[in-house]
Coordinates of C-alpha atoms in Angstrom, one line a residue:
M602 CA -32.8 10.8 16.2
K603 CA -31.9 8.2 13.0
T604 CA -30.2 5.4 14.0
K605 CA -29.4 2.4 11.6
S606 CA -30.8 -1.6 11.8
V607 CA -28.9 -4.0 10.0
T608 CA -30.6 -6.8 8.6
K609 CA -29.0 -9.6 7.2
R610 CA -29.6 -13.2 5.2
R611 CA -27.8 -15.7 5.1
S612 CA -26.8 -17.9 2.2
P613 CA -26.1 -21.4 2.1
A614 CA -22.7 -20.8 1.0
G615 CA -21.7 -19.4 4.4
K616 CA -22.1 -15.5 3.0
V617 CA -24.5 -13.7 5.2
R618 CA -25.4 -10.2 2.9
S619 CA -26.1 -7.3 5.2
S620 CA -27.6 -3.9 4.4
A621 CA -28.7 -0.7 6.3
K622 CA -31.9 0.7 6.7
A623 CA -32.9 4.0 8.9
S624 CA -35.4 4.2 11.5
S625 CA -36.8 7.4 13.5
S626 CA -36.0 6.3 17.1
S627 CA -34.7 7.3 20.1
R628 CA -31.1 5.6 21.0
S629 CA -31.5 4.1 24.7
A630 CA -28.5 1.6 26.1
S631 CA -30.2 -0.9 25.0
A632 CA -30.5 -0.1 21.4
G633 CA -26.4 -2.0 21.1
A634 CA -23.3 -0.9 20.5
T635 CA -22.5 2.5 19.2
K636 CA -20.8 2.7 15.4
T637 CA -17.8 4.4 15.8
R638 CA -14.9 5.6 13.0
P639 CA -11.8 6.8 13.5
R640 CA -10.4 10.1 11.6
S641 CA -11.0 8.5 7.8
R642 CA -7.3 7.0 6.9
L643 CA -8.1 8.0 3.2
K644 CA -6.1 11.2 1.7
V645 CA -4.5 10.9 -1.3
E646 CA -2.7 14.2 -2.8
T647 CA 0.4 12.5 -4.4
I648 CA 0.7 8.8 -6.0
L649 CA 4.4 7.7 -6.5
V650 CA 4.8 5.4 -9.1
P651 CA 8.2 3.6 -9.8
I652 CA 8.4 2.4 -13.0
D653 CA 11.3 0.3 -15.3
F654 CA 10.1 1.3 -19.3
S655 CA 8.9 -2.2 -19.2
A656 CA 5.3 -2.7 -20.4
A657 CA 4.3 -4.0 -16.8
S658 CA 5.3 -0.8 -14.8
L659 CA 3.3 1.5 -17.3
F660 CA 0.6 -0.4 -16.3
A661 CA 0.8 0.5 -12.8
I662 CA 0.5 4.4 -14.5
R663 CA -3.4 3.3 -16.0
W664 CA -4.4 2.7 -12.3
A665 CA -2.1 5.9 -10.8
S666 CA -4.1 8.2 -13.3
F667 CA -7.3 6.3 -12.8
I668 CA -7.5 6.9 -8.4
A669 CA -6.2 10.3 -9.3
Q670 CA -9.2 11.3 -11.5
Q671 CA -11.1 10.5 -8.8
T672 CA -8.9 12.2 -5.9
K673 CA -7.0 14.8 -7.8
A674 CA -3.9 13.9 -7.0
G675 CA -0.3 14.1 -8.2
I676 CA 1.2 12.0 -10.1
H677 CA 5.0 10.8 -9.0
L678 CA 7.1 8.8 -11.8
L679 CA 10.2 7.4 -10.4
N680 CA 13.4 5.7 -12.1
V681 CA 15.9 3.9 -10.2
H682 CA 19.1 3.0 -11.7
E683 CA 21.4 0.6 -9.3
S684 CA 23.9 1.9 -8.1
G685 CA 27.1 1.4 -9.9
S686 CA 26.2 -0.3 -12.8
P687 CA 27.6 0.6 -16.2
I688 CA 24.2 0.0 -17.4
A689 CA 20.6 0.8 -17.6
Q690 CA 16.7 -0.7 -18.9
S691 CA 15.4 2.5 -20.7
L692 CA 12.3 2.4 -23.3
G693 CA 14.8 0.8 -26.3
S694 CA 17.8 -0.7 -26.2
P695 CA 19.7 -0.5 -22.8
V696 CA 21.8 2.8 -22.0
I697 CA 25.9 2.5 -21.1
G698 CA 27.5 5.0 -20.4
S699 CA 29.1 7.4 -17.6
E700 CA 26.4 7.7 -14.5
N701 CA 24.7 11.5 -15.7
E702 CA 24.8 10.0 -19.4
I703 CA 22.5 7.2 -18.1
K704 CA 20.6 9.7 -15.9
E705 CA 20.2 12.1 -18.9
Q706 CA 18.5 9.5 -21.1
L707 CA 16.6 8.1 -18.7
H708 CA 14.5 11.6 -17.6
R709 CA 14.2 12.0 -21.6
D710 CA 12.6 8.3 -21.5
L711 CA 10.6 9.6 -18.5
Q712 CA 9.4 12.7 -20.0
I713 CA 8.2 10.4 -23.3
V714 CA 6.4 8.3 -20.7
A715 CA 4.7 11.3 -19.3
L716 CA 3.7 12.7 -22.5
R717 CA 2.6 9.4 -23.9
Q718 CA 0.5 8.8 -21.0
K719 CA -0.8 12.3 -21.2
L720 CA 0.8 12.7 -17.6
S721 CA 1.8 16.5 -18.7
Q722 CA 1.9 17.7 -14.7
A723 CA 3.6 14.5 -13.6
S724 CA 7.1 15.7 -11.4
L725 CA 10.0 13.8 -13.1
Q726 CA 12.3 11.5 -10.9
I727 CA 15.1 10.1 -11.5
R728 CA 17.5 8.4 -8.4
V729 CA 20.5 6.3 -8.4
G730 CA 21.1 3.9 -6.1
R731 CA 18.9 0.1 -4.0
P732 CA 15.5 0.6 -5.2
F733 CA 13.5 -0.3 -2.2
H734 CA 15.7 2.4 -0.4
E735 CA 14.9 5.4 -2.6
I736 CA 11.3 4.7 -3.3
C737 CA 10.7 4.9 0.8
E738 CA 12.7 7.6 1.1
L739 CA 11.0 9.9 -2.4
A740 CA 7.8 8.4 -0.6
G741 CA 8.7 10.3 2.7
E742 CA 9.9 13.6 1.1
I743 CA 7.0 14.2 -1.6
H744 CA 4.3 13.3 1.9
A745 CA 3.1 10.3 -0.8
D746 CA -0.1 9.3 0.6
L747 CA 0.2 5.7 -2.2
I748 CA 2.8 3.5 -3.4
I749 CA 1.7 2.0 -7.2
L750 CA 4.2 -0.8 -8.3
A751 CA 3.2 -3.2 -10.9
T752 CA 4.8 -7.2 -10.5
H753 CA 6.5 -8.3 -13.9
G754 CA 8.9 -6.0 -15.1
R755 CA 11.9 -5.8 -16.4
T756 CA 15.2 -5.1 -14.7
G757 CA 14.7 -7.1 -11.3
W758 CA 10.7 -6.0 -10.4
E759 CA 10.1 -9.5 -11.3
R760 CA 10.7 -10.6 -8.0
V761 CA 9.1 -7.1 -7.1
F762 CA 6.4 -7.7 -3.7
L763 CA 7.5 -12.0 -4.6
G764 CA 11.2 -11.0 -2.2
S765 CA 13.3 -8.8 -0.7
T766 CA 12.7 -5.4 -2.6
A767 CA 9.1 -6.3 -1.8
E768 CA 9.4 -6.9 1.5
R769 CA 11.2 -4.0 2.5
V770 CA 9.4 -1.8 0.0
I771 CA 6.3 -2.5 2.3
R772 CA 7.6 -2.8 6.2
H773 CA 9.9 0.6 4.9
A774 CA 7.0 2.5 3.1
P775 CA 5.4 5.7 5.0
C776 CA 1.9 5.0 3.4
P777 CA -0.2 3.0 1.8
V778 CA 1.1 0.4 -1.0
L779 CA -1.1 -0.9 -4.2
V780 CA 0.5 -3.8 -5.8
A781 CA -0.8 -4.6 -9.5
R782 CA -0.3 -7.1 -12.0
P783 CA -1.0 -7.1 -15.4
T784 CA -3.5 -9.8 -17.1
S785 CA -5.2 -10.4 -20.2
R786 CA -8.0 -7.8 -19.8
E787 CA -5.3 -5.1 -18.8
K788 CA -6.7 -3.2 -21.7
E789 CA -9.7 -3.3 -20.6
K790 CA -11.0 0.5 -18.9
L791 CA -10.3 0.0 -14.7
K792 CA -13.4 -0.3 -12.9
L793 CA -13.5 -0.3 -9.2
Q794 CA -16.7 -1.4 -8.6
K795 CA -16.1 -4.6 -6.0
I796 CA -13.7 -4.8 -3.0
V797 CA -12.8 -7.4 -0.9
V798 CA -11.5 -6.7 2.6
P799 CA -9.7 -9.5 4.8
V800 CA -10.7 -9.3 8.3
D801 CA -9.4 -11.1 11.2
F802 CA -11.3 -8.7 13.9
S803 CA -7.8 -7.2 15.2
E804 CA -7.2 -3.6 14.8
C805 CA -4.8 -2.9 12.7
S806 CA -7.5 -5.4 10.1
A807 CA -10.2 -2.0 11.4
R808 CA -7.6 0.0 9.8
G809 CA -7.5 -1.9 6.5
L810 CA -11.2 -1.7 6.8
H811 CA -11.9 2.2 7.5
Y812 CA -9.7 2.6 4.2
A813 CA -11.9 0.2 2.1
I814 CA -15.1 2.1 3.1
D815 CA -13.5 5.0 2.3
L816 CA -12.6 4.1 -1.2
A817 CA -15.6 2.8 -1.8
K818 CA -16.9 5.8 -1.0
Y819 CA -15.2 7.7 -3.7
F820 CA -15.5 4.9 -6.5
R821 CA -19.3 4.0 -5.2
A822 CA -17.8 0.5 -5.2
R823 CA -19.4 -2.0 -3.0
L824 CA -17.0 -4.1 -0.1
S825 CA -17.4 -8.1 0.8
L826 CA -15.8 -8.3 4.5
I827 CA -14.2 -12.0 4.2
N828 CA -13.0 -14.0 7.5
V829 CA -11.3 -16.8 7.0
T830 CA -10.4 -19.2 10.3
P831 CA -7.4 -21.7 9.9
V832 CA -9.2 -24.6 11.4
H833 CA -7.0 -26.0 14.9
H834 CA -6.7 -22.0 15.7
D835 CA -7.1 -20.6 19.1
L836 CA -8.7 -24.2 20.5
P837 CA -11.5 -23.4 23.2
P838 CA -11.2 -24.8 26.6
A839 CA -13.4 -27.8 26.5
V840 CA -11.5 -30.4 24.4
I841 CA -13.1 -31.8 20.7
Y842 CA -13.1 -35.5 19.6
S843 CA -13.5 -34.2 16.2
E844 CA -12.5 -32.3 13.4
A845 CA -15.9 -31.5 12.6
A846 CA -17.4 -30.3 16.0
L847 CA -13.9 -28.4 16.3
R848 CA -14.8 -26.7 12.5
R849 CA -18.2 -25.5 13.6
W850 CA -16.8 -24.0 16.9
A851 CA -14.8 -21.6 15.3
R852 CA -17.0 -20.4 12.9
E853 CA -19.7 -20.2 15.3
V854 CA -16.9 -17.6 17.1
A855 CA -15.8 -16.3 14.0
E856 CA -19.8 -15.6 13.1
A857 CA -20.2 -13.8 16.5
H858 CA -16.9 -11.5 15.9
M859 CA -18.2 -10.7 12.8
Q860 CA -22.0 -9.5 14.2
E861 CA -19.8 -7.8 16.8
L862 CA -17.4 -6.0 13.8
V863 CA -20.4 -5.1 11.5
Q864 CA -22.9 -3.3 14.1
A865 CA -19.5 -1.3 15.9
T866 CA -18.6 -0.3 12.1
D867 CA -19.9 2.9 10.5
F868 CA -20.0 2.1 7.3
E869 CA -21.9 5.9 5.7
G870 CA -24.0 4.2 3.1
V871 CA -21.4 2.0 1.3
K872 CA -22.8 -1.1 0.5
Y873 CA -21.2 -4.7 1.8
E874 CA -21.5 -7.9 2.5
T875 CA -19.4 -10.6 4.8
V876 CA -18.2 -13.9 4.1
Q877 CA -17.3 -16.7 6.4
K878 CA -14.9 -19.1 5.2
S879 CA -12.6 -22.2 7.0
G880 CA -9.2 -23.6 5.6
S881 CA -6.6 -22.0 4.1
P882 CA -6.4 -18.0 4.1
A883 CA -4.5 -16.9 1.0
Q884 CA -6.5 -19.6 -1.2
K885 CA -10.0 -18.8 0.5
I886 CA -8.7 -14.9 -0.5
C887 CA -8.3 -15.7 -3.9
R888 CA -10.6 -17.7 -5.0
H889 CA -13.5 -15.5 -3.2
A890 CA -11.6 -12.2 -4.5
V891 CA -12.2 -14.5 -8.3
K892 CA -15.6 -15.7 -7.7
E893 CA -16.5 -11.8 -6.6
G894 CA -15.1 -10.2 -9.5
A895 CA -13.1 -8.5 -7.1
D896 CA -11.2 -5.3 -8.7
L897 CA -9.6 -4.8 -6.0
I898 CA -8.0 -6.9 -2.7
V899 CA -7.7 -4.4 0.1
T900 CA -5.4 -5.8 3.3
S901 CA -3.6 -4.4 6.3
T902 CA -0.1 -5.5 7.9
H903 CA 0.3 -6.7 11.1
G904 CA -3.1 -8.4 12.1
R905 CA -3.6 -12.1 13.6
T906 CA -4.1 -15.3 11.9
G907 CA -1.7 -15.2 9.4
F908 CA -1.7 -11.3 8.7
S909 CA 0.9 -10.5 12.2
H910 CA 3.1 -10.0 8.7
A911 CA 0.9 -9.4 6.1
L912 CA 2.4 -9.6 2.6
I913 CA 5.3 -10.2 4.5
G914 CA 5.2 -13.5 5.8
S915 CA 3.9 -16.7 4.1
T916 CA -0.1 -16.0 3.7
A917 CA 0.3 -12.2 2.5
E918 CA 3.2 -13.3 0.1
K919 CA 0.6 -16.2 -1.4
I920 CA -2.2 -13.6 -2.0
S921 CA 0.0 -11.1 -3.8
R922 CA 1.5 -14.0 -5.6
Y923 CA -1.7 -15.4 -6.9
A924 CA -3.9 -13.3 -6.6
R925 CA -5.7 -11.9 -9.8
S926 CA -6.9 -8.2 -8.4
P927 CA -4.8 -5.5 -7.6
V928 CA -3.5 -5.3 -3.8
L929 CA -3.9 -2.2 -1.8
I930 CA -1.6 -2.6 1.6
V931 CA -2.8 -0.1 4.2
P932 CA 0.6 -0.1 6.8
S933 CA -0.8 -0.4 10.5
R934 CA 1.7 2.9 11.8

């Protein structure tokens, strides 16, 4: 029987690089914790892409096509027209008319978009109502495995993932949500080689990690697990007289938790590294993603240390606002 032993080498920056080596030996009680993984969470057969015909929203289609090529998923394009509004934004000039006239024009525009994006097999949907409600409702109806949205679109989408619409989508979406922000490099070929995974050692955080592992297997990507310990968090029983001592204690505790997490997780051959930081979680995570040239950040909702309302509370809002790479949010439910 083969067991895996993990070797680590520490760098001055506090990074621990890990690699798995196979060795032939019998497993004994003293061999350490058995690596376990829950059943795979990654099933991407249906992707929902809400668009408003802006260049930003079309960038989301690129991500959908990129992922669908690997997972063989079907793509559904959705445009939501605000109920009661006599005007709607389309590919060309704004459309003015009755609700039926607007829906017909928007559907024609969706057909043009699908043709231009080489998505002849895509399903096209026009809905009337509140955007977040229609997005979540359709996602449930078609059993979507992933919703992909781009920030900084028109007709209110500039607030997506920065305001109430975004919070509601994340809270109520029945599947993971990928937030893509177009950058100056948006015309470059998409790739998924490095994934940053914030972890806080909670069960919900582990769900995000397992999703990232499955995603990395599809794209042969590397993982960078990062834990950021805020100062003055979970004070120890003993009195600490200096901030430096507190930082050392918090770092030691976090490193021990990280080691336990790595030992208990089956990475299934996916290469990874671990990073421990202290300070502002959102700031450190975003900076680390930039430094590593991350192609994606994968996190989960309802963890600890700031992620108890991930992508809904202040820490997550900052990540979604300032992260240069796309952010994929895995719901805990």
